[in-house]
Amino acid sequence: MMRDAELTRARRVAASLPEPFAEAVDLWIDVLQVQGSRSSPALASGTIYSYVQNAHPTLKSWAESGITDLREITKKDVEAAIMGLPSVRRHSVHPPLRSLFRALRRERKIFRDPARSVSLPIAVKLPSPLPSDRVRGILSRVEGAGSQFIVALVAIHALVRNDLPALLLEDLDRSCGQLRVRRPGQLDRVVYLDELTSELATSWLRERYRRWPRTGNPHLLVSRISAVDEAGPRMSTEVTKTVFERVGISARQLRGDRIYDEARHTADPVHLMRLFGLSTGTAMKYIPAAHPDKRPDPFRA
């Protein structure tokens, strides 16, 4: 049976490292494929290759500096390696290094995990993913704070159109700049609002309370029909459909553009999964699209 091409490429990256680094990475790959001494969820082969490739420069640098064994690596070494990278690269290297040392610790190849307590500062606000002039141009096609807020949630934070009617007032925490997105059968996703979306959220709440000061509807987004319904129903999906018809681009396409733009800045599918609540399969579709150079070469098995 032919071996997975991406796993083969991951093994080749490992083999390019000096011993015992190469042996350690080979063991790491085994663990990620659930071939270690303890069972754990398996990662997709594309994710494994991405992890190994992103960790490779740091491991090579350590080897060239004279370090001969990963047991010599300290927390300061891990922090220096990550913080010495451009900010857009830190989130691509941090998860692989943590995964590597966690695997080696579980397999008892190292005594202490130097990456365990290393963390990156969490940005409270996310940068606008698309050029500001484009975002403003899209928002200018719709009138009203509610419609603009809806568009921003999709264009900047890649919410699914069906997420929008389910949002509750209590899900929005303006003091922390956070919005909780609930999806049935999934973990809640916490969205960190950028400055523009926060402003639009405030404008929408003012408009909402001005137009329907006595509404008891618990949902964040309401229409002229749902706001006066004593049962407090969700807003109809036809409302959001109409908003994007006025924009001239579907919510699905706009969301795809947002995810693709983020993928251009990182080759780590786990980052996309955490940021947008994507499945492994969906995240992996964006990586080769945004990074054609990372697609497996069909002539190299």
PDB file of C-alpha atoms in Angstrom:
ATOM      1  CA  MET A   1       0.000   0.000   0.000  1.00  0.00           C
ATOM      2  CA  MET A   2       1.358   3.407  -0.978  1.00  0.00           C
ATOM      3  CA  ARG A   3       2.276   5.563   1.991  1.00  0.00           C
ATOM      4  CA  ASP A   4       0.602   8.921   2.427  1.00  0.00           C
ATOM      5  CA  ALA A   5       2.610  11.437   0.406  1.00  0.00           C
ATOM      6  CA  GLU A   6       2.437  14.122   3.106  1.00  0.00           C
ATOM      7  CA  LEU A   7       3.649  11.732   5.785  1.00  0.00           C
ATOM      8  CA  THR A   8       6.484  10.716   3.477  1.00  0.00           C
ATOM      9  CA  ARG A   9       7.430  14.365   3.094  1.00  0.00           C
ATOM     10  CA  ALA A  10       7.288  14.800   6.886  1.00  0.00           C
ATOM     11  CA  ARG A  11       9.679  11.857   7.293  1.00  0.00           C
ATOM     12  CA  ARG A  12      12.045  13.422   4.771  1.00  0.00           C
ATOM     13  CA  VAL A  13      12.070  16.692   6.689  1.00  0.00           C
ATOM     14  CA  ALA A  14      12.887  14.719   9.845  1.00  0.00           C
ATOM     15  CA  ALA A  15      15.691  12.848   8.077  1.00  0.00           C
ATOM     16  CA  SER A  16      17.319  16.142   7.070  1.00  0.00           C
ATOM     17  CA  LEU A  17      18.032  16.897  10.733  1.00  0.00           C
ATOM     18  CA  PRO A  18      21.124  15.607  12.545  1.00  0.00           C
ATOM     19  CA  GLU A  19      20.797  12.828  15.091  1.00  0.00           C
ATOM     20  CA  PRO A  20      19.309  12.570  17.639  1.00  0.00           C
ATOM     21  CA  PHE A  21      16.966  15.348  16.432  1.00  0.00           C
ATOM     22  CA  ALA A  22      15.875  13.230  13.460  1.00  0.00           C
ATOM     23  CA  GLU A  23      15.062  10.294  15.718  1.00  0.00           C
ATOM     24  CA  ALA A  24      13.037  12.528  18.040  1.00  0.00           C
ATOM     25  CA  VAL A  25      10.983  13.966  15.173  1.00  0.00           C
ATOM     26  CA  ASP A  26      10.359  10.473  13.775  1.00  0.00           C
ATOM     27  CA  LEU A  27       9.015   9.444  17.168  1.00  0.00           C
ATOM     28  CA  TRP A  28       6.879  12.596  17.277  1.00  0.00           C
ATOM     29  CA  ILE A  29       5.353  11.678  13.913  1.00  0.00           C
ATOM     30  CA  ASP A  30       4.587   8.210  15.248  1.00  0.00           C
ATOM     31  CA  VAL A  31       2.793   9.681  18.254  1.00  0.00           C
ATOM     32  CA  LEU A  32       0.727  12.005  16.054  1.00  0.00           C
ATOM     33  CA  GLN A  33      -0.295   8.926  14.058  1.00  0.00           C
ATOM     34  CA  VAL A  34      -1.379   7.179  17.288  1.00  0.00           C
ATOM     35  CA  GLN A  35       1.577   4.797  17.157  1.00  0.00           C
ATOM     36  CA  GLY A  36       3.004   5.820  20.514  1.00  0.00           C
ATOM     37  CA  SER A  37       2.810   4.040  23.856  1.00  0.00           C
ATOM     38  CA  ARG A  38      -0.448   5.811  24.763  1.00  0.00           C
ATOM     39  CA  SER A  39      -3.549   6.377  22.676  1.00  0.00           C
ATOM     40  CA  SER A  40      -4.497   9.894  21.595  1.00  0.00           C
ATOM     41  CA  PRO A  41      -6.532  11.502  18.790  1.00  0.00           C
ATOM     42  CA  ALA A  42      -4.816  11.161  15.422  1.00  0.00           C
ATOM     43  CA  LEU A  43      -3.978  14.256  13.412  1.00  0.00           C
ATOM     44  CA  ALA A  44      -4.531  14.534   9.677  1.00  0.00           C
ATOM     45  CA  SER A  45      -1.413  13.799   7.623  1.00  0.00           C
ATOM     46  CA  GLY A  46      -1.445  17.333   6.227  1.00  0.00           C
ATOM     47  CA  THR A  47      -1.419  18.766   9.743  1.00  0.00           C
ATOM     48  CA  ILE A  48       1.470  16.484  10.714  1.00  0.00           C
ATOM     49  CA  TYR A  49       3.517  17.628   7.712  1.00  0.00           C
ATOM     50  CA  SER A  50       2.722  21.276   8.487  1.00  0.00           C
ATOM     51  CA  TYR A  51       3.813  20.809  12.111  1.00  0.00           C
ATOM     52  CA  VAL A  52       7.094  19.147  11.179  1.00  0.00           C
ATOM     53  CA  GLN A  53       7.876  21.701   8.487  1.00  0.00           C
ATOM     54  CA  ASN A  54       7.167  24.646  10.788  1.00  0.00           C
ATOM     55  CA  ALA A  55       9.270  23.175  13.610  1.00  0.00           C
ATOM     56  CA  HIS A  56      12.199  22.277  11.336  1.00  0.00           C
ATOM     57  CA  PRO A  57      13.939  25.714  11.170  1.00  0.00           C
ATOM     58  CA  THR A  58      13.985  26.018  14.963  1.00  0.00           C
ATOM     59  CA  LEU A  59      15.291  22.473  15.448  1.00  0.00           C
ATOM     60  CA  LYS A  60      17.956  23.027  12.795  1.00  0.00           C
ATOM     61  CA  SER A  61      18.993  26.281  14.457  1.00  0.00           C
ATOM     62  CA  TRP A  62      19.347  24.565  17.837  1.00  0.00           C
ATOM     63  CA  ALA A  63      21.463  21.821  16.306  1.00  0.00           C
ATOM     64  CA  GLU A  64      23.717  24.361  14.568  1.00  0.00           C
ATOM     65  CA  SER A  65      24.172  26.233  17.854  1.00  0.00           C
ATOM     66  CA  GLY A  66      25.826  23.164  19.366  1.00  0.00           C
ATOM     67  CA  ILE A  67      22.884  21.568  21.144  1.00  0.00           C
ATOM     68  CA  THR A  68      23.161  17.805  20.680  1.00  0.00           C
ATOM     69  CA  ASP A  69      20.092  16.558  22.549  1.00  0.00           C
ATOM     70  CA  LEU A  70      16.562  17.969  22.981  1.00  0.00           C
ATOM     71  CA  ARG A  71      16.859  17.209  26.706  1.00  0.00           C
ATOM     72  CA  GLU A  72      19.168  20.222  26.858  1.00  0.00           C
ATOM     73  CA  ILE A  73      16.429  22.611  25.711  1.00  0.00           C
ATOM     74  CA  THR A  74      15.040  24.896  28.412  1.00  0.00           C
ATOM     75  CA  LYS A  75      11.972  27.053  28.653  1.00  0.00           C
ATOM     76  CA  LYS A  76      14.123  30.090  27.854  1.00  0.00           C
ATOM     77  CA  ASP A  77      15.337  28.407  24.675  1.00  0.00           C
ATOM     78  CA  VAL A  78      11.754  27.821  23.523  1.00  0.00           C
ATOM     79  CA  GLU A  79      10.698  31.369  24.387  1.00  0.00           C
ATOM     80  CA  ALA A  80      13.724  32.851  22.600  1.00  0.00           C
ATOM     81  CA  ALA A  81      13.084  30.737  19.509  1.00  0.00           C
ATOM     82  CA  ILE A  82       9.428  31.779  19.275  1.00  0.00           C
ATOM     83  CA  MET A  83       9.714  35.444  20.248  1.00  0.00           C
ATOM     84  CA  GLY A  84      12.643  35.883  17.856  1.00  0.00           C
ATOM     85  CA  LEU A  85      10.277  35.224  14.945  1.00  0.00           C
ATOM     86  CA  PRO A  86       8.060  37.753  13.140  1.00  0.00           C
ATOM     87  CA  SER A  87       4.672  37.941  14.858  1.00  0.00           C
ATOM     88  CA  VAL A  88       2.880  36.285  11.927  1.00  0.00           C
ATOM     89  CA  ARG A  89       5.165  33.249  12.277  1.00  0.00           C
ATOM     90  CA  ARG A  90       4.972  32.796  16.035  1.00  0.00           C
ATOM     91  CA  HIS A  91       1.542  31.184  15.947  1.00  0.00           C
ATOM     92  CA  SER A  92       2.754  28.749  13.283  1.00  0.00           C
ATOM     93  CA  VAL A  93       5.773  27.590  15.296  1.00  0.00           C
ATOM     94  CA  HIS A  94       4.435  27.642  18.851  1.00  0.00           C
ATOM     95  CA  PRO A  95       1.862  24.783  18.516  1.00  0.00           C
ATOM     96  CA  PRO A  96       4.308  22.391  16.777  1.00  0.00           C
ATOM     97  CA  LEU A  97       7.010  22.899  19.414  1.00  0.00           C
ATOM     98  CA  ARG A  98       4.521  22.312  22.215  1.00  0.00           C
ATOM     99  CA  SER A  99       3.267  19.199  20.452  1.00  0.00           C
ATOM    100  CA  LEU A 100       6.820  17.895  19.919  1.00  0.00           C
ATOM    101  CA  PHE A 101       7.941  18.215  23.530  1.00  0.00           C
ATOM    102  CA  ARG A 102       4.615  16.919  24.858  1.00  0.00           C
ATOM    103  CA  ALA A 103       5.029  13.785  22.716  1.00  0.00           C
ATOM    104  CA  LEU A 104       8.639  13.257  23.846  1.00  0.00           C
ATOM    105  CA  ARG A 105       7.627  13.694  27.475  1.00  0.00           C
ATOM    106  CA  ARG A 106       4.823  11.154  27.126  1.00  0.00           C
ATOM    107  CA  GLU A 107       7.230   8.675  25.529  1.00  0.00           C
ATOM    108  CA  ARG A 108       9.722   9.344  28.375  1.00  0.00           C
ATOM    109  CA  LYS A 109      12.443  10.603  26.067  1.00  0.00           C
ATOM    110  CA  ILE A 110      12.762  13.830  28.063  1.00  0.00           C
ATOM    111  CA  PHE A 111      12.261  14.421  31.777  1.00  0.00           C
ATOM    112  CA  ARG A 112      10.744  17.907  31.631  1.00  0.00           C
ATOM    113  CA  ASP A 113       8.620  19.571  28.981  1.00  0.00           C
ATOM    114  CA  PRO A 114      10.272  22.970  28.374  1.00  0.00           C
ATOM    115  CA  ALA A 115       7.410  24.208  26.199  1.00  0.00           C
ATOM    116  CA  ARG A 116       4.582  23.311  28.562  1.00  0.00           C
ATOM    117  CA  SER A 117       4.299  26.696  30.252  1.00  0.00           C
ATOM    118  CA  VAL A 118       5.302  28.775  27.245  1.00  0.00           C
ATOM    119  CA  SER A 119       2.373  30.775  25.933  1.00  0.00           C
ATOM    120  CA  LEU A 120       1.847  33.581  23.491  1.00  0.00           C
ATOM    121  CA  PRO A 121      -0.026  36.725  24.484  1.00  0.00           C
ATOM    122  CA  ILE A 122      -3.613  36.573  23.254  1.00  0.00           C
ATOM    123  CA  ALA A 123      -4.606  39.573  21.215  1.00  0.00           C
ATOM    124  CA  VAL A 124      -7.800  41.011  22.559  1.00  0.00           C
ATOM    125  CA  LYS A 125      -8.565  42.598  19.195  1.00  0.00           C
ATOM    126  CA  LEU A 126      -8.078  41.091  15.796  1.00  0.00           C
ATOM    127  CA  PRO A 127      -6.795  43.196  12.913  1.00  0.00           C
ATOM    128  CA  SER A 128      -9.133  43.830  10.041  1.00  0.00           C
ATOM    129  CA  PRO A 129      -8.375  40.891   7.742  1.00  0.00           C
ATOM    130  CA  LEU A 130      -9.181  42.631   4.506  1.00  0.00           C
ATOM    131  CA  PRO A 131      -7.830  46.003   3.336  1.00  0.00           C
ATOM    132  CA  SER A 132      -9.673  48.731   5.214  1.00  0.00           C
ATOM    133  CA  ASP A 133     -10.774  50.416   2.001  1.00  0.00           C
ATOM    134  CA  ARG A 134     -12.351  47.155   0.820  1.00  0.00           C
ATOM    135  CA  VAL A 135     -14.137  46.599   4.124  1.00  0.00           C
ATOM    136  CA  ARG A 136     -15.461  50.153   4.104  1.00  0.00           C
ATOM    137  CA  GLY A 137     -16.492  49.736   0.486  1.00  0.00           C
ATOM    138  CA  ILE A 138     -18.504  46.621   1.301  1.00  0.00           C
ATOM    139  CA  LEU A 139     -20.152  48.259   4.313  1.00  0.00           C
ATOM    140  CA  SER A 140     -21.091  51.316   2.263  1.00  0.00           C
ATOM    141  CA  ARG A 141     -23.368  49.144   0.124  1.00  0.00           C
ATOM    142  CA  VAL A 142     -25.804  48.590   2.983  1.00  0.00           C
ATOM    143  CA  GLU A 143     -27.609  51.066   5.211  1.00  0.00           C
ATOM    144  CA  GLY A 144     -28.316  50.760   8.888  1.00  0.00           C
ATOM    145  CA  ALA A 145     -26.143  49.733  11.808  1.00  0.00           C
ATOM    146  CA  GLY A 146     -27.737  46.289  11.979  1.00  0.00           C
ATOM    147  CA  SER A 147     -26.961  45.426   8.373  1.00  0.00           C
ATOM    148  CA  GLN A 148     -23.408  46.739   8.660  1.00  0.00           C
ATOM    149  CA  PHE A 149     -22.860  44.778  11.872  1.00  0.00           C
ATOM    150  CA  ILE A 150     -24.046  41.600  10.123  1.00  0.00           C
ATOM    151  CA  VAL A 151     -21.679  42.147   7.198  1.00  0.00           C
ATOM    152  CA  ALA A 152     -18.725  42.856   9.508  1.00  0.00           C
ATOM    153  CA  LEU A 153     -19.281  39.648  11.477  1.00  0.00           C
ATOM    154  CA  VAL A 154     -18.951  37.663   8.244  1.00  0.00           C
ATOM    155  CA  ALA A 155     -16.309  39.749   6.422  1.00  0.00           C
ATOM    156  CA  ILE A 156     -14.001  40.179   9.414  1.00  0.00           C
ATOM    157  CA  HIS A 157     -14.764  37.268  11.732  1.00  0.00           C
ATOM    158  CA  ALA A 158     -15.975  34.665   9.224  1.00  0.00           C
ATOM    159  CA  LEU A 159     -19.218  33.792  10.977  1.00  0.00           C
ATOM    160  CA  VAL A 160     -21.529  31.460   9.083  1.00  0.00           C
ATOM    161  CA  ARG A 161     -24.721  33.197   7.995  1.00  0.00           C
ATOM    162  CA  ASN A 162     -26.802  30.732  10.019  1.00  0.00           C
ATOM    163  CA  ASP A 163     -24.825  31.700  13.153  1.00  0.00           C
ATOM    164  CA  LEU A 164     -26.223  35.220  13.109  1.00  0.00           C
ATOM    165  CA  PRO A 165     -29.905  34.716  14.068  1.00  0.00           C
ATOM    166  CA  ALA A 166     -28.879  32.502  17.025  1.00  0.00           C
ATOM    167  CA  LEU A 167     -26.705  35.133  18.715  1.00  0.00           C
ATOM    168  CA  LEU A 168     -28.027  36.272  22.078  1.00  0.00           C
ATOM    169  CA  LEU A 169     -27.684  39.646  23.770  1.00  0.00           C
ATOM    170  CA  GLU A 170     -25.840  37.949  26.618  1.00  0.00           C
ATOM    171  CA  ASP A 171     -23.309  36.557  24.128  1.00  0.00           C
ATOM    172  CA  LEU A 172     -21.896  40.047  23.506  1.00  0.00           C
ATOM    173  CA  ASP A 173     -19.422  41.346  26.088  1.00  0.00           C
ATOM    174  CA  ARG A 174     -18.555  44.860  24.964  1.00  0.00           C
ATOM    175  CA  SER A 175     -16.293  45.559  27.941  1.00  0.00           C
ATOM    176  CA  CYS A 176     -14.006  42.694  26.896  1.00  0.00           C
ATOM    177  CA  GLY A 177     -14.631  43.029  23.176  1.00  0.00           C
ATOM    178  CA  GLN A 178     -15.834  39.438  22.926  1.00  0.00           C
ATOM    179  CA  LEU A 179     -18.720  37.642  21.271  1.00  0.00           C
ATOM    180  CA  ARG A 180     -19.698  34.053  22.017  1.00  0.00           C
ATOM    181  CA  VAL A 181     -20.908  31.988  19.067  1.00  0.00           C
ATOM    182  CA  ARG A 182     -22.936  28.918  19.993  1.00  0.00           C
ATOM    183  CA  ARG A 183     -23.212  25.988  17.596  1.00  0.00           C
ATOM    184  CA  PRO A 184     -25.273  22.876  18.440  1.00  0.00           C
ATOM    185  CA  GLY A 185     -23.072  19.881  19.203  1.00  0.00           C
ATOM    186  CA  GLN A 186     -19.874  21.955  19.197  1.00  0.00           C
ATOM    187  CA  LEU A 187     -17.828  23.899  21.700  1.00  0.00           C
ATOM    188  CA  ASP A 188     -18.684  27.579  21.911  1.00  0.00           C
ATOM    189  CA  ARG A 189     -16.429  29.820  19.875  1.00  0.00           C
ATOM    190  CA  VAL A 190     -15.193  33.085  21.394  1.00  0.00           C
ATOM    191  CA  VAL A 191     -14.696  35.857  18.854  1.00  0.00           C
ATOM    192  CA  TYR A 192     -12.407  38.764  19.766  1.00  0.00           C
ATOM    193  CA  LEU A 193     -13.881  41.804  18.105  1.00  0.00           C
ATOM    194  CA  ASP A 194     -11.744  44.289  16.212  1.00  0.00           C
ATOM    195  CA  GLU A 195     -12.272  48.026  16.666  1.00  0.00           C
ATOM    196  CA  LEU A 196     -14.548  48.444  13.652  1.00  0.00           C
ATOM    197  CA  THR A 197     -16.859  45.567  14.595  1.00  0.00           C
ATOM    198  CA  SER A 198     -17.005  46.798  18.205  1.00  0.00           C
ATOM    199  CA  GLU A 199     -18.086  50.226  16.984  1.00  0.00           C
ATOM    200  CA  LEU A 200     -20.758  48.702  14.766  1.00  0.00           C
ATOM    201  CA  ALA A 201     -22.010  46.534  17.641  1.00  0.00           C
ATOM    202  CA  THR A 202     -22.417  49.619  19.817  1.00  0.00           C
ATOM    203  CA  SER A 203     -24.192  51.498  17.026  1.00  0.00           C
ATOM    204  CA  TRP A 204     -26.551  48.565  16.478  1.00  0.00           C
ATOM    205  CA  LEU A 205     -27.444  48.288  20.169  1.00  0.00           C
ATOM    206  CA  ARG A 206     -28.253  51.994  20.272  1.00  0.00           C
ATOM    207  CA  GLU A 207     -30.477  51.642  17.233  1.00  0.00           C
ATOM    208  CA  ARG A 208     -32.078  48.492  18.632  1.00  0.00           C
ATOM    209  CA  TYR A 209     -32.989  50.142  21.927  1.00  0.00           C
ATOM    210  CA  ARG A 210     -34.145  53.322  20.181  1.00  0.00           C
ATOM    211  CA  ARG A 211     -36.510  51.491  17.835  1.00  0.00           C
ATOM    212  CA  TRP A 212     -37.753  48.802  20.237  1.00  0.00           C
ATOM    213  CA  PRO A 213     -37.093  49.995  23.812  1.00  0.00           C
ATOM    214  CA  ARG A 214     -39.597  47.531  25.310  1.00  0.00           C
ATOM    215  CA  THR A 215     -38.749  44.409  23.342  1.00  0.00           C
ATOM    216  CA  GLY A 216     -38.105  41.320  25.412  1.00  0.00           C
ATOM    217  CA  ASN A 217     -36.487  39.400  22.576  1.00  0.00           C
ATOM    218  CA  PRO A 218     -33.272  37.854  23.950  1.00  0.00           C
ATOM    219  CA  HIS A 219     -31.524  37.701  20.564  1.00  0.00           C
ATOM    220  CA  LEU A 220     -28.797  40.151  19.645  1.00  0.00           C
ATOM    221  CA  LEU A 221     -30.102  40.659  16.130  1.00  0.00           C
ATOM    222  CA  VAL A 222     -33.787  41.367  15.656  1.00  0.00           C
ATOM    223  CA  SER A 223     -35.968  42.520  12.788  1.00  0.00           C
ATOM    224  CA  ARG A 224     -39.071  44.688  12.811  1.00  0.00           C
ATOM    225  CA  ILE A 225     -41.098  41.477  12.973  1.00  0.00           C
ATOM    226  CA  SER A 226     -39.181  39.454  15.555  1.00  0.00           C
ATOM    227  CA  ALA A 227     -38.645  42.474  17.835  1.00  0.00           C
ATOM    228  CA  VAL A 228     -42.371  42.870  18.520  1.00  0.00           C
ATOM    229  CA  ASP A 229     -43.133  39.149  18.813  1.00  0.00           C
ATOM    230  CA  GLU A 230     -43.722  38.363  22.489  1.00  0.00           C
ATOM    231  CA  ALA A 231     -42.434  34.828  21.955  1.00  0.00           C
ATOM    232  CA  GLY A 232     -38.947  36.240  21.293  1.00  0.00           C
ATOM    233  CA  PRO A 233     -38.180  34.221  18.147  1.00  0.00           C
ATOM    234  CA  ARG A 234     -35.013  34.285  16.100  1.00  0.00           C
ATOM    235  CA  MET A 235     -34.778  36.700  13.241  1.00  0.00           C
ATOM    236  CA  SER A 236     -35.622  35.113   9.893  1.00  0.00           C
ATOM    237  CA  THR A 237     -32.657  34.011   7.774  1.00  0.00           C
ATOM    238  CA  GLU A 238     -34.324  35.879   4.907  1.00  0.00           C
ATOM    239  CA  VAL A 239     -33.254  39.102   6.613  1.00  0.00           C
ATOM    240  CA  THR A 240     -29.554  38.230   6.406  1.00  0.00           C
ATOM    241  CA  LYS A 241     -30.040  36.893   2.890  1.00  0.00           C
ATOM    242  CA  THR A 242     -31.421  40.255   1.821  1.00  0.00           C
ATOM    243  CA  VAL A 243     -28.490  42.072   3.432  1.00  0.00           C
ATOM    244  CA  PHE A 244     -25.932  40.188   1.348  1.00  0.00           C
ATOM    245  CA  GLU A 245     -27.996  40.539  -1.796  1.00  0.00           C
ATOM    246  CA  ARG A 246     -27.596  44.294  -1.350  1.00  0.00           C
ATOM    247  CA  VAL A 247     -23.864  43.866  -0.826  1.00  0.00           C
ATOM    248  CA  GLY A 248     -23.630  41.983  -4.110  1.00  0.00           C
ATOM    249  CA  ILE A 249     -21.636  39.071  -2.690  1.00  0.00           C
ATOM    250  CA  SER A 250     -22.875  35.984  -0.873  1.00  0.00           C
ATOM    251  CA  ALA A 251     -22.099  35.479   2.811  1.00  0.00           C
ATOM    252  CA  ARG A 252     -20.459  32.182   1.913  1.00  0.00           C
ATOM    253  CA  GLN A 253     -18.092  33.798  -0.568  1.00  0.00           C
ATOM    254  CA  LEU A 254     -17.275  36.677   1.762  1.00  0.00           C
ATOM    255  CA  ARG A 255     -16.541  34.235   4.589  1.00  0.00           C
ATOM    256  CA  GLY A 256     -14.338  32.181   2.281  1.00  0.00           C
ATOM    257  CA  ASP A 257     -12.381  35.295   1.337  1.00  0.00           C
ATOM    258  CA  ARG A 258     -11.798  36.029   5.020  1.00  0.00           C
ATOM    259  CA  ILE A 259     -10.501  32.543   5.802  1.00  0.00           C
ATOM    260  CA  TYR A 260      -8.324  32.496   2.687  1.00  0.00           C
ATOM    261  CA  ASP A 261      -6.809  35.851   3.663  1.00  0.00           C
ATOM    262  CA  GLU A 262      -5.917  34.492   7.100  1.00  0.00           C
ATOM    263  CA  ALA A 263      -4.475  31.325   5.545  1.00  0.00           C
ATOM    264  CA  ARG A 264      -2.112  33.456   3.480  1.00  0.00           C
ATOM    265  CA  HIS A 265      -0.493  34.615   6.732  1.00  0.00           C
ATOM    266  CA  THR A 266      -0.090  31.180   8.307  1.00  0.00           C
ATOM    267  CA  ALA A 267       0.415  27.627   7.119  1.00  0.00           C
ATOM    268  CA  ASP A 268      -0.918  26.198  10.378  1.00  0.00           C
ATOM    269  CA  PRO A 269      -4.378  24.633   9.927  1.00  0.00           C
ATOM    270  CA  VAL A 270      -4.808  24.398  13.704  1.00  0.00           C
ATOM    271  CA  HIS A 271      -4.656  28.199  13.858  1.00  0.00           C
ATOM    272  CA  LEU A 272      -7.514  28.401  11.333  1.00  0.00           C
ATOM    273  CA  MET A 273      -9.477  25.794  13.255  1.00  0.00           C
ATOM    274  CA  ARG A 274      -9.166  27.699  16.524  1.00  0.00           C
ATOM    275  CA  LEU A 275      -9.744  31.137  15.043  1.00  0.00           C
ATOM    276  CA  PHE A 276     -12.784  30.291  12.936  1.00  0.00           C
ATOM    277  CA  GLY A 277     -14.116  27.096  14.503  1.00  0.00           C
ATOM    278  CA  LEU A 278     -13.352  25.064  11.375  1.00  0.00           C
ATOM    279  CA  SER A 279     -13.170  21.304  11.036  1.00  0.00           C
ATOM    280  CA  THR A 280      -9.809  19.729  10.188  1.00  0.00           C
ATOM    281  CA  GLY A 281     -10.916  18.936   6.644  1.00  0.00           C
ATOM    282  CA  THR A 282     -12.133  22.469   5.947  1.00  0.00           C
ATOM    283  CA  ALA A 283      -8.994  24.078   7.365  1.00  0.00           C
ATOM    284  CA  MET A 284      -6.789  21.812   5.277  1.00  0.00           C
ATOM    285  CA  LYS A 285      -8.510  22.936   2.075  1.00  0.00           C
ATOM    286  CA  TYR A 286      -7.368  26.518   2.602  1.00  0.00           C
ATOM    287  CA  ILE A 287      -3.672  25.820   3.288  1.00  0.00           C
ATOM    288  CA  PRO A 288      -2.713  24.509  -0.189  1.00  0.00           C
ATOM    289  CA  ALA A 289      -4.945  27.120  -1.810  1.00  0.00           C
ATOM    290  CA  ALA A 290      -3.131  29.944  -0.005  1.00  0.00           C
ATOM    291  CA  HIS A 291       0.287  28.278  -0.249  1.00  0.00           C
ATOM    292  CA  PRO A 292       0.583  26.496  -3.620  1.00  0.00           C
ATOM    293  CA  ASP A 293       4.231  25.726  -2.844  1.00  0.00           C
ATOM    294  CA  LYS A 294       3.106  23.440  -0.012  1.00  0.00           C
ATOM    295  CA  ARG A 295       1.042  21.166  -2.240  1.00  0.00           C
ATOM    296  CA  PRO A 296       2.439  17.625  -2.515  1.00  0.00           C
ATOM    297  CA  ASP A 297       4.495  17.095  -5.671  1.00  0.00           C
ATOM    298  CA  PRO A 298       2.739  14.297  -7.644  1.00  0.00           C
ATOM    299  CA  PHE A 299       6.091  13.268  -9.124  1.00  0.00           C
ATOM    300  CA  ARG A 300       7.687  12.778  -5.711  1.00  0.00           C
ATOM    301  CA  ALA A 301       6.161   9.959  -3.730  1.00  0.00           C
TER     302      ALA A 301
END
